[in-house]
Short mmCIF file of C-alpha atoms and ligand atoms in Angstrom, two decimals:
data_model
loop_
_atom_site.label_atom_id
_atom_site.label_comp_id
_atom_site.label_asym_id
_atom_site.label_seq_id
_atom_site.Cartn_x
_atom_site.Cartn_y
_atom_site.Cartn_z
CA UNK A 1 33.23 25.67 -7.39
CA UNK A 2 33.19 21.82 -7.33
CA UNK A 3 33.43 18.83 -5.03
CA UNK A 4 35.17 16.08 -6.95
CA UNK A 5 35.17 12.97 -4.71
CA UNK A 6 36.37 9.50 -5.83
CA UNK A 7 33.64 7.03 -4.98
CA UNK A 8 36.06 4.57 -3.33
CA UNK A 9 34.59 4.46 0.17
CA UNK A 10 32.75 6.33 2.90
CA UNK A 11 32.70 10.14 3.01
CA UNK A 12 34.77 11.10 5.93
CA UNK A 13 35.07 14.47 7.60
CA UNK A 14 38.06 15.53 5.66
CA UNK A 15 36.31 15.26 2.33
CA UNK A 16 33.04 16.43 3.87
CA UNK A 17 34.73 19.68 5.12
CA UNK A 18 36.08 20.21 1.61
CA UNK A 19 32.58 19.78 0.21
CA UNK A 20 31.25 22.19 2.88
CA UNK A 21 33.82 24.93 2.26
CA UNK A 22 33.16 24.77 -1.56
CA UNK A 23 29.36 24.84 -0.95
CA UNK A 24 29.64 27.77 1.60
CA UNK A 25 31.76 29.73 -0.76
CA UNK A 26 29.56 29.11 -3.81
CA UNK A 27 26.40 29.93 -1.90
CA UNK A 28 27.91 33.06 -0.48
CA UNK A 29 29.39 34.39 -3.79
CA UNK A 30 26.25 33.37 -5.80
CA UNK A 31 28.50 30.82 -7.61
CA UNK A 32 27.60 27.43 -8.98
CA UNK A 33 28.31 24.27 -6.87
CA UNK A 34 29.22 21.26 -9.09
CA UNK A 35 29.38 17.65 -7.94
CA UNK A 36 31.78 15.76 -10.18
CA UNK A 37 32.43 12.11 -9.64
CA UNK A 38 36.09 11.19 -10.20
CA UNK A 39 35.75 7.46 -10.92
CA UNK A 40 38.72 7.00 -13.18
CA UNK A 41 40.21 4.42 -10.70
CA UNK A 42 37.81 1.72 -12.04
CA UNK A 43 39.11 -0.96 -9.82
CA UNK A 44 38.37 0.93 -6.56
CA UNK A 45 35.32 2.93 -7.63
CA UNK A 46 31.87 1.44 -6.94
CA UNK A 47 28.43 2.71 -7.95
CA UNK A 48 27.23 2.01 -4.31
CA UNK A 49 29.76 4.47 -2.92
CA UNK A 50 28.62 7.02 -5.36
CA UNK A 51 25.11 6.70 -4.34
CA UNK A 52 26.01 6.73 -0.68
CA UNK A 53 28.16 9.79 -0.90
CA UNK A 54 25.31 11.72 -2.63
CA UNK A 55 22.98 10.69 0.17
CA UNK A 56 25.54 11.61 2.76
CA UNK A 57 26.22 15.05 1.61
CA UNK A 58 22.66 15.72 1.03
CA UNK A 59 21.95 14.62 4.63
CA UNK A 60 24.54 17.07 5.70
CA UNK A 61 22.56 19.83 4.03
CA UNK A 62 24.52 20.50 0.88
CA UNK A 63 22.84 20.75 -2.45
CA UNK A 64 24.51 20.97 -5.86
CA UNK A 65 23.47 22.86 -8.97
CA UNK A 66 25.11 20.46 -11.46
CA UNK A 67 25.96 16.72 -11.05
CA UNK A 68 25.54 13.32 -12.56
CA UNK A 69 21.99 13.13 -11.23
CA UNK A 70 21.02 16.67 -12.22
CA UNK A 71 22.98 17.24 -15.45
CA UNK A 72 24.02 20.66 -16.39
CA UNK A 73 25.76 22.60 -19.15
CA UNK A 74 29.07 20.72 -19.06
CA UNK A 75 28.29 17.02 -19.09
CA UNK A 76 29.34 14.36 -18.42
CA UNK A 77 29.68 14.80 -14.56
CA UNK A 78 31.11 11.28 -14.12
CA UNK A 79 34.77 10.96 -15.40
CA UNK A 80 34.28 7.41 -16.51
CA UNK A 81 31.59 8.70 -19.05
CA UNK A 82 34.19 10.94 -20.68
CA UNK A 83 37.13 9.79 -22.82
CA UNK A 84 37.91 11.10 -26.21
CA UNK A 85 38.19 14.76 -25.15
CA UNK A 86 41.34 13.98 -23.04
CA UNK A 87 42.96 12.27 -26.01
CA UNK A 88 42.03 15.30 -28.33
CA UNK A 89 43.61 17.87 -26.06
CA UNK A 90 46.69 15.64 -25.65
CA UNK A 91 47.22 15.49 -29.38
CA UNK A 92 46.88 19.24 -29.66
CA UNK A 93 49.69 19.59 -27.04
CA UNK A 94 51.91 17.34 -29.14
CA UNK A 95 51.20 19.33 -32.29
CA UNK A 96 52.01 22.53 -30.40
CA UNK A 97 55.33 21.08 -29.15
CA UNK A 98 54.22 21.14 -25.50
CA UNK A 99 53.98 17.41 -24.97
CA UNK A 100 55.65 14.45 -26.56
CA UNK A 101 55.21 10.76 -27.03
CA UNK A 102 57.42 8.74 -24.62
CA UNK A 103 58.48 5.34 -25.82
CA UNK A 104 60.42 4.36 -22.71
CA UNK A 105 59.62 0.90 -21.58
CA UNK A 106 58.16 -0.04 -18.28
CA UNK A 107 61.39 -1.87 -17.32
CA UNK A 108 63.41 1.19 -18.15
CA UNK A 109 61.17 3.51 -16.01
CA UNK A 110 61.19 0.98 -13.19
CA UNK A 111 65.01 0.83 -13.16
CA UNK A 112 65.26 4.62 -12.95
CA UNK A 113 62.64 4.61 -10.22
CA UNK A 114 64.68 2.20 -8.30
CA UNK A 115 67.95 4.07 -8.83
CA UNK A 116 66.25 7.28 -7.50
CA UNK A 117 64.89 5.51 -4.52
CA UNK A 118 68.32 4.05 -3.73
CA UNK A 119 69.90 7.51 -3.93
CA UNK A 120 66.96 8.98 -1.92
CA UNK A 121 66.19 11.37 -4.69
CA UNK A 122 62.79 12.36 -6.10
CA UNK A 123 62.12 10.34 -9.30
CA UNK A 124 62.55 12.93 -12.06
CA UNK A 125 62.13 11.61 -15.60
CA UNK A 126 65.39 12.42 -17.29
CA UNK A 127 63.85 13.53 -20.52
CA UNK A 128 64.93 10.68 -22.63
CA UNK A 129 62.18 11.16 -25.25
CA UNK A 130 61.97 14.92 -25.05
CA UNK A 131 64.42 15.48 -27.87
CA UNK A 132 63.21 12.83 -30.32
CA UNK A 133 62.55 14.75 -33.50
CA UNK A 134 58.78 15.14 -34.06
CA UNK A 135 58.84 13.47 -37.50
CA UNK A 136 60.58 10.43 -35.96
CA UNK A 137 58.12 10.25 -33.17
CA UNK A 138 55.24 10.41 -35.67
CA UNK A 139 56.77 7.59 -37.67
CA UNK A 140 57.34 5.34 -34.65
CA UNK A 141 53.75 5.86 -33.51
CA UNK A 142 52.48 5.04 -36.93
CA UNK A 143 54.50 1.92 -37.00
CA UNK A 144 52.52 0.95 -34.01
CA UNK A 145 55.15 1.39 -31.21
CA UNK A 146 53.49 1.79 -28.00
CA UNK A 147 53.87 5.17 -26.21
CA UNK A 148 52.73 7.37 -23.33
CA UNK A 149 52.28 11.05 -23.70
CA UNK A 150 54.19 13.41 -21.53
CA UNK A 151 53.96 17.16 -20.83
CA UNK A 152 57.00 19.24 -21.12
CA UNK A 153 57.46 20.90 -17.75
CA UNK A 154 58.96 24.39 -18.36
CA UNK A 155 62.44 25.14 -17.16
CA UNK A 156 61.52 27.69 -14.65
CA UNK A 157 59.87 27.62 -11.27
CA UNK A 158 56.09 27.18 -11.08
CA UNK A 159 54.15 29.72 -9.07
CA UNK A 160 50.49 29.85 -8.18
CA UNK A 161 48.35 31.65 -5.69
CA UNK A 162 46.64 29.83 -2.86
CA UNK A 163 44.02 31.74 -0.93
CA UNK A 164 44.90 29.91 2.23
CA UNK A 165 48.74 29.84 1.76
CA UNK A 166 49.56 32.88 -0.40
CA UNK A 167 52.01 32.48 -3.23
CA UNK A 168 53.41 29.09 -3.55
CA UNK A 169 56.51 28.18 -5.60
CA UNK A 170 57.80 24.82 -6.82
CA UNK A 171 61.22 24.53 -8.56
CA UNK A 172 60.80 22.74 -11.86
CA UNK A 173 63.63 20.43 -10.60
CA UNK A 174 61.16 18.69 -8.35
CA UNK A 175 58.47 18.39 -11.02
CA UNK A 176 59.20 16.02 -13.93
CA UNK A 177 57.65 15.86 -17.39
CA UNK A 178 54.54 14.09 -16.29
CA UNK A 179 52.75 11.33 -18.12
CA UNK A 180 49.26 12.73 -19.08
CA UNK A 181 48.13 9.69 -21.08
CA UNK A 182 49.39 6.24 -20.25
CA UNK A 183 50.50 3.79 -22.97
CA UNK A 184 47.15 2.06 -22.40
CA UNK A 185 45.35 5.19 -23.53
CA UNK A 186 44.09 5.98 -20.04
CA UNK A 187 44.34 9.68 -19.02
CA UNK A 188 46.06 10.51 -15.77
CA UNK A 189 44.42 12.14 -12.75
CA UNK A 190 46.44 15.37 -12.81
CA UNK A 191 45.62 15.93 -16.45
CA UNK A 192 42.03 14.84 -16.36
CA UNK A 193 41.27 17.17 -13.38
CA UNK A 194 42.62 20.11 -15.28
CA UNK A 195 40.57 19.31 -18.37
CA UNK A 196 37.42 18.92 -16.30
CA UNK A 197 37.99 22.01 -14.16
CA UNK A 198 38.65 24.09 -17.26
CA UNK A 199 35.69 22.76 -19.23
CA UNK A 200 33.40 23.24 -16.24
CA UNK A 201 34.64 26.84 -15.83
CA UNK A 202 35.84 26.25 -12.32
CA UNK A 203 37.15 29.58 -10.90
CA UNK A 204 38.14 28.29 -7.46
CA UNK A 205 39.60 24.91 -6.57
CA UNK A 206 39.04 24.24 -2.93
CA UNK A 207 40.44 20.95 -1.77
CA UNK A 208 42.64 19.05 0.82
CA UNK A 209 46.34 19.93 1.07
CA UNK A 210 47.17 16.35 0.07
CA UNK A 211 46.79 17.75 -3.36
CA UNK A 212 49.25 20.68 -2.86
CA UNK A 213 52.09 18.79 -4.50
CA UNK A 214 49.95 18.01 -7.52
CA UNK A 215 49.18 21.61 -8.06
CA UNK A 216 52.37 22.72 -9.88
CA UNK A 217 51.81 19.94 -12.41
CA UNK A 218 48.25 21.02 -12.94
CA UNK A 219 49.29 24.74 -13.23
CA UNK A 220 51.84 23.70 -15.87
CA UNK A 221 49.09 22.02 -17.75
CA UNK A 222 46.73 25.00 -17.57
CA UNK A 223 49.62 27.15 -18.90
CA UNK A 224 50.28 24.67 -21.75
CA UNK A 225 46.77 24.32 -22.64
CA UNK A 226 46.42 28.24 -22.66
CA UNK A 227 43.67 28.02 -20.13
CA UNK A 228 43.24 30.57 -17.18
CA UNK A 229 44.62 29.19 -13.92
CA UNK A 230 42.01 29.02 -11.24
CA UNK A 231 42.44 30.32 -7.70
CA UNK A 232 43.38 27.46 -5.34
CA UNK A 233 42.67 27.01 -1.68
CA UNK A 234 44.27 24.03 -0.04
CA UNK A 235 42.65 23.17 3.29
CA UNK A 236 44.82 21.81 6.11
CA UNK A 237 44.91 18.31 7.37
CA UNK A 238 42.55 17.36 10.01
CA UNK A 239 44.19 15.71 13.19
CA UNK A 240 42.77 13.62 15.97
CA UNK A 241 42.92 14.68 19.68
CA UNK A 242 46.33 13.09 19.77
CA UNK A 243 47.55 15.26 16.91
CA UNK A 244 47.99 12.29 14.63
CA UNK A 245 46.15 12.39 11.25
CA UNK A 246 42.48 11.85 12.06
CA UNK A 247 41.61 8.15 11.25
CA UNK A 248 39.21 5.41 12.22
CA UNK A 249 41.54 4.82 15.11
CA UNK A 250 40.01 7.96 16.61
CA UNK A 251 36.49 6.61 16.46
CA UNK A 252 33.70 7.90 14.21
CA UNK A 253 35.16 9.77 11.17
CA UNK A 254 32.60 9.23 8.39
CA UNK A 255 29.39 11.05 7.85
CA UNK A 256 27.55 7.77 8.08
CA UNK A 257 29.07 7.15 11.53
CA UNK A 258 27.96 10.43 12.88
CA UNK A 259 24.57 10.05 11.42
CA UNK A 260 24.06 6.69 13.07
CA UNK A 261 25.27 8.07 16.31
CA UNK A 262 22.38 10.60 16.32
CA UNK A 263 24.46 13.69 15.51
CA UNK A 264 22.31 16.34 13.84
CA UNK A 265 23.51 17.41 10.39
CA UNK A 266 23.45 21.13 11.28
CA UNK A 267 25.66 20.35 14.41
CA UNK A 268 28.14 18.51 12.14
CA UNK A 269 28.01 21.32 9.56
CA UNK A 270 28.52 23.95 12.21
CA UNK A 271 31.51 22.01 13.78
CA UNK A 272 33.17 21.23 10.50
CA UNK A 273 32.97 24.95 9.53
CA UNK A 274 35.16 25.67 12.55
CA UNK A 275 37.91 23.24 11.35
CA UNK A 276 40.28 25.76 9.98
CA UNK A 277 37.89 28.72 9.95
CA UNK A 278 36.94 31.13 12.78
CA UNK A 279 34.95 34.25 12.49
CA UNK A 280 36.40 37.69 13.06
CA UNK A 281 36.82 38.08 16.84
CA UNK A 282 37.01 34.25 16.98
CA UNK A 283 34.59 33.95 19.86
CA UNK A 284 31.37 32.91 18.38
CA UNK A 285 30.96 29.19 17.80
CA UNK A 286 27.29 28.52 17.08
CA UNK A 287 26.09 29.20 13.46
CA UNK A 288 23.19 27.92 11.66
CA UNK A 289 23.66 26.95 7.97
CA UNK A 290 22.26 30.31 6.86
CA UNK A 291 24.48 32.15 9.19
CA UNK A 292 27.54 30.16 7.96
CA UNK A 293 26.74 31.18 4.38
CA UNK A 294 26.80 34.78 5.50
CA UNK A 295 29.67 34.81 7.82
CA UNK A 296 32.15 32.27 6.30
CA UNK A 297 35.30 33.83 4.92
CA UNK A 298 37.60 31.71 2.78
CA UNK A 299 40.42 34.27 3.25
CA UNK A 300 40.41 33.67 6.89
CA UNK A 301 41.02 29.87 6.64
CA UNK A 302 44.16 28.94 8.33
CA UNK A 303 46.97 26.64 6.89
CA UNK A 304 47.71 25.11 10.23
CA UNK A 305 46.21 21.65 10.92
CA UNK A 306 42.86 21.61 12.69
CA UNK A 307 42.35 19.23 15.56
CA UNK A 308 39.09 17.37 15.73
CA UNK A 309 37.50 17.99 19.12
CA UNK A 310 34.78 15.40 19.61
CA UNK A 311 33.58 16.92 22.87
CA UNK A 312 32.90 20.28 21.11
CA UNK A 313 30.98 18.58 18.42
CA UNK A 314 28.72 16.82 20.92
CA UNK A 315 28.29 20.11 22.82
CA UNK A 316 27.04 21.66 19.65
CA UNK A 317 24.87 18.70 18.94
CA UNK A 318 23.29 19.01 22.37
CA UNK A 319 22.50 22.65 21.51
CA UNK A 320 20.91 21.72 18.20
CA UNK A 321 18.89 18.92 19.80
CA UNK A 322 17.42 21.42 22.21
CA UNK A 323 16.75 23.90 19.36
CA UNK A 324 15.05 21.34 17.12
CA UNK A 325 11.31 20.74 16.90
CA UNK A 326 10.30 17.71 19.19
CA UNK A 327 8.86 15.85 16.23
CA UNK A 328 12.01 16.12 14.33
CA UNK A 329 14.14 14.74 17.12
CA UNK A 330 11.60 12.01 17.78
CA UNK A 331 11.78 10.95 14.07
CA UNK A 332 15.65 10.81 14.20
CA UNK A 333 15.66 8.96 17.54
CA UNK A 334 13.07 6.43 16.56
CA UNK A 335 15.24 4.05 14.52
CA UNK A 336 17.77 4.13 17.35
CA UNK A 337 15.26 3.20 19.99
CA UNK A 338 13.60 0.59 17.76
CA UNK A 339 16.95 -1.14 17.31
CA UNK A 340 17.38 -1.20 21.11
CA UNK A 341 13.93 -2.67 21.49
CA UNK A 342 14.56 -5.11 18.47
CA UNK A 343 11.36 -3.88 16.95
CA UNK A 344 11.21 -3.24 13.25
CA UNK A 345 7.80 -2.10 12.04
CA UNK A 346 6.41 0.27 14.81
CA UNK A 347 2.61 0.90 15.03
CA UNK A 348 1.76 4.53 15.30
CA UNK A 349 1.14 3.98 19.01
CA UNK A 350 4.57 2.68 19.59
CA UNK A 351 6.01 5.57 17.47
CA UNK A 352 4.08 7.96 19.72
CA UNK A 353 5.42 6.21 22.91
CA UNK A 354 9.08 6.39 21.63
CA UNK A 355 8.41 10.08 21.01
CA UNK A 356 7.34 10.50 24.52
CA UNK A 357 10.50 8.68 25.79
CA UNK A 358 12.53 10.91 23.56
CA UNK A 359 10.96 14.10 24.73
CA UNK A 360 11.39 12.98 28.38
CA UNK A 361 14.97 12.05 28.23
CA UNK A 362 16.70 13.81 25.21
CA UNK A 363 17.58 16.96 27.19
CA UNK A 364 20.28 14.96 28.97
CA UNK A 365 22.09 13.41 26.01
CA UNK A 366 24.81 14.62 23.69
CA UNK A 367 23.87 12.40 20.77
CA UNK A 368 20.82 10.44 20.29
CA UNK A 369 22.52 7.04 20.44
CA UNK A 370 22.75 7.68 24.17
CA UNK A 371 19.02 7.44 24.37
CA UNK A 372 18.59 3.61 24.64
CA UNK A 373 20.89 3.75 27.67
CA UNK A 374 19.15 6.57 29.20
CA UNK A 375 15.74 4.94 28.55
CA UNK A 376 17.01 1.43 29.78
CA UNK A 377 15.10 1.77 32.94
CA UNK A 378 11.92 2.13 31.00
CA UNK A 379 12.68 -0.23 28.09
CA UNK A 380 13.95 -3.11 30.19
CA UNK A 381 13.34 -4.66 33.61
CA UNK A 382 15.89 -7.00 35.10
CA UNK A 383 14.79 -7.43 38.81
CA UNK A 384 17.21 -10.30 39.47
CA UNK A 385 20.14 -8.07 38.41
CA UNK A 386 18.80 -5.26 40.41
CA UNK A 387 18.55 -7.31 43.52
CA UNK A 388 21.97 -8.90 43.05
CA UNK A 389 23.80 -5.59 42.23
CA UNK A 390 26.48 -4.74 44.96
CA UNK A 391 25.60 -1.12 45.11
CA UNK A 392 22.01 -1.95 45.90
CA UNK A 393 22.67 -4.36 48.75
CA UNK A 394 22.76 -1.79 51.65
CA UNK A 395 19.61 -0.10 50.58
CA UNK A 396 17.73 -3.30 50.12
CA UNK A 397 18.88 -4.84 53.36
CA UNK A 398 17.64 -1.79 55.31
CA UNK A 399 14.55 -2.46 57.38
CA UNK A 400 12.91 0.82 56.33
CA UNK A 401 13.28 -0.45 52.69
CA UNK A 402 11.31 -3.57 53.43
CA UNK A 403 8.51 -1.47 55.16
CA UNK A 404 8.32 0.97 52.16
CA UNK A 405 8.21 -1.69 49.47
CA UNK A 406 5.60 -3.72 51.22
CA UNK A 407 3.48 -0.56 51.80
CA UNK A 408 3.77 0.62 48.24
CA UNK A 409 3.13 -2.90 46.75
CA UNK A 410 -0.10 -3.27 48.85
CA UNK A 411 -1.39 0.10 47.75
CA UNK A 412 -0.60 -0.48 44.13
CA UNK A 413 -2.68 -3.74 44.34
CA UNK A 414 -5.79 -1.62 44.94
CA UNK A 415 -5.01 0.78 42.10
CA UNK A 416 -6.62 0.75 38.62
CA UNK A 417 -4.40 0.54 35.66
CA UNK A 418 -2.98 2.53 33.99
CA UNK A 419 -1.51 4.19 36.89
CA UNK A 420 -1.40 8.02 36.69
CA UNK A 421 1.88 9.75 37.65
CA UNK A 422 0.00 12.00 40.13
CA UNK A 423 -1.57 8.95 41.75
CA UNK A 424 1.67 7.24 42.20
CA UNK A 425 3.08 10.41 43.91
CA UNK A 426 0.11 10.45 46.14
CA UNK A 427 0.76 6.71 47.02
CA UNK A 428 4.26 7.66 47.99
CA UNK A 429 3.02 10.56 50.15
CA UNK A 430 0.53 8.28 52.00
CA UNK A 431 3.33 5.69 52.63
CA UNK A 432 5.45 8.49 54.01
CA UNK A 433 2.75 9.62 56.29
CA UNK A 434 1.85 6.19 57.55
CA UNK A 435 5.43 4.88 58.04
CA UNK A 436 7.22 8.12 58.88
CA UNK A 437 9.96 7.16 56.36
CA UNK A 438 10.90 9.86 54.02
CA UNK A 439 13.62 11.25 51.53
CA UNK A 440 16.17 8.79 50.15
CA UNK A 441 15.08 6.06 52.54
CA UNK A 442 11.66 6.19 50.87
CA UNK A 443 12.63 6.87 47.24
CA UNK A 444 15.69 4.74 46.72
CA UNK A 445 14.17 1.29 47.34
CA UNK A 446 11.20 2.18 45.15
CA UNK A 447 13.51 3.43 42.41
CA UNK A 448 15.55 0.21 42.59
CA UNK A 449 12.49 -1.86 42.43
CA UNK A 450 11.19 -0.18 39.35
CA UNK A 451 14.42 0.62 37.47
CA UNK A 452 17.27 -1.30 39.06
CA UNK A 453 19.01 1.90 39.74
CA UNK A 454 19.19 4.41 42.67
CA UNK A 455 19.11 7.51 40.33
CA UNK A 456 17.49 8.47 37.07
CA UNK A 457 14.70 10.34 35.55
CA UNK A 458 11.95 11.55 37.93
CA UNK A 459 8.98 9.34 38.74
CA UNK A 460 6.68 11.84 37.10
CA UNK A 461 8.35 11.00 33.82
CA UNK A 462 9.07 7.41 34.34
CA UNK A 463 5.55 6.24 35.50
CA UNK A 464 3.62 7.35 32.35
CA UNK A 465 6.38 6.00 30.03
CA UNK A 466 6.22 2.62 31.83
CA UNK A 467 2.47 2.42 31.79
CA UNK A 468 2.20 3.40 28.11
CA UNK A 469 4.91 0.86 27.19
CA UNK A 470 3.19 -1.91 29.21
CA UNK A 471 -0.03 -1.24 27.31
CA UNK A 472 1.64 -1.22 23.93
CA UNK A 473 3.94 -4.25 24.29
CA UNK A 474 1.27 -6.05 26.35
CA UNK A 475 3.67 -6.06 29.25
CA UNK A 476 5.92 -8.65 27.61
CA UNK A 477 9.08 -6.45 27.51
CA UNK A 478 7.96 -3.44 29.32
CA UNK A 479 5.99 -4.29 32.44
CA UNK A 480 3.70 -1.73 34.23
CA UNK A 481 4.70 -0.20 37.52
CA UNK A 482 2.47 -2.55 39.58
CA UNK A 483 3.80 -5.63 37.74
CA UNK A 484 7.39 -4.42 38.26
CA UNK A 485 6.95 -4.12 41.97
CA UNK A 486 5.11 -7.33 42.38
CA UNK A 487 7.81 -9.29 40.48
CA UNK A 488 10.52 -7.55 42.33
CA UNK A 489 8.98 -8.43 45.72
CA UNK A 490 8.47 -12.06 44.82
CA UNK A 491 12.19 -12.44 43.87
CA UNK A 492 13.35 -10.39 46.92
CA UNK A 493 11.31 -12.62 49.28
CA UNK A 494 12.49 -15.94 47.84
CA UNK A 495 16.20 -14.96 48.41
N1 LIG B 1 39.14 13.11 -6.68
C1 LIG B 1 40.17 13.69 -5.75
C2 LIG B 1 40.05 13.27 -4.34
O1 LIG B 1 38.96 12.68 -3.99
C3 LIG B 1 39.85 15.30 -5.69
C4 LIG B 1 40.66 16.02 -6.60
C5 LIG B 1 40.54 17.51 -6.50
O2 LIG B 1 39.77 18.03 -5.84
O3 LIG B 1 41.15 18.15 -7.39
O4 LIG B 1 40.91 13.41 -3.64
#
């Protein structure tokens, strides 16, 4: 099995699913999983994309047995490092009468292309150079006439087996004699891929169905070269929720996007495995990577397009966040929270504080990038906005609120810092006893004063996080509970 990406951009879910299905099948069957970089399009391929794609699929949890970084028995694993071998096989095909030099000029081919387009016909090479006697062709080449090399497509239908689609047949009338080596000497994708797959002893070619129409050309090449034709499995297109082809328009689509959003790799792997595959019975949806390797069944992959359901992915992510060790979730959340705090180099104490924030709030998020918003009441303090907010007016204007806030503020003045959560609770109890005010009338104004909002995490969780943050940031960006209340009261009274 192989995953053969072209390093021309980010890895998005379509390609990532191809990589995943190859990997699952290889791991399950005890096969070899090869990473091959198809960088023959030198203008669009970039080394940074190659590095990024390796990092991305590694992040997803896929490992490969052979590849440009690892080597292996069939090097090179980067197409641009290969060259002569493609030319050698092409010359062999000419000698065997299965391919021929084509001397047609660019202008002539262009004219044929335009004619075909005008007649709304597929462009089929008319075979102009097919019948040039071999000796004459040799002479013209030796005389230095520029030529491409074309494969002779047999005059019969081309059939191949596809694990997802069953037997597929293409009439030879829609497949023209294809160029395998351009006049510039550069080998063409459909040919290169066959030489590489054969040399690397690939038994199963699992890839996107955008390559389905290339397959008859490749099968013709295997046959001409006398090489065994591999099994194919063409995976369906992935659609967005609106049933249009999944694209950036639908939001996050690349592995890098999902990673930045705080989607856990095992959640994405689990979700992507369900894009076109379902276990027998079809009910079960949660599969760890190991379970996927056991349960995945390539023969059950459906040819119908798969619709990407973001909500289901987030639901799975929530599940995996809950299952993960708190230290791991904290490590994944830390960069996201640091960005929100505009901090770059955290001390170990700040890291510990962020881990506490994560542990306190992560159970209510779908993805880790929701944490800064959840934690906003701890990370930030905007009393002016809280006092000005329309939804807070009624509560702040109530006489009971003034009483509660004044009483809590007075009691806090007398408290030592840092304030313990239990202590804060005790203060609220005392205020309740002394003023007779309870329930929402007691809690809402206090919550607004501390966080700007009427609802949110419990005081038991908030108070320690605020106190710890105040100590670590020296109250500059994260004030302590007492400072919050005092500042809030000052602004409230001057209005
Ligand atoms: N390099 C091709 C692509 O990225 C893959 C070709 C193949 O899998 O055969 O689409």
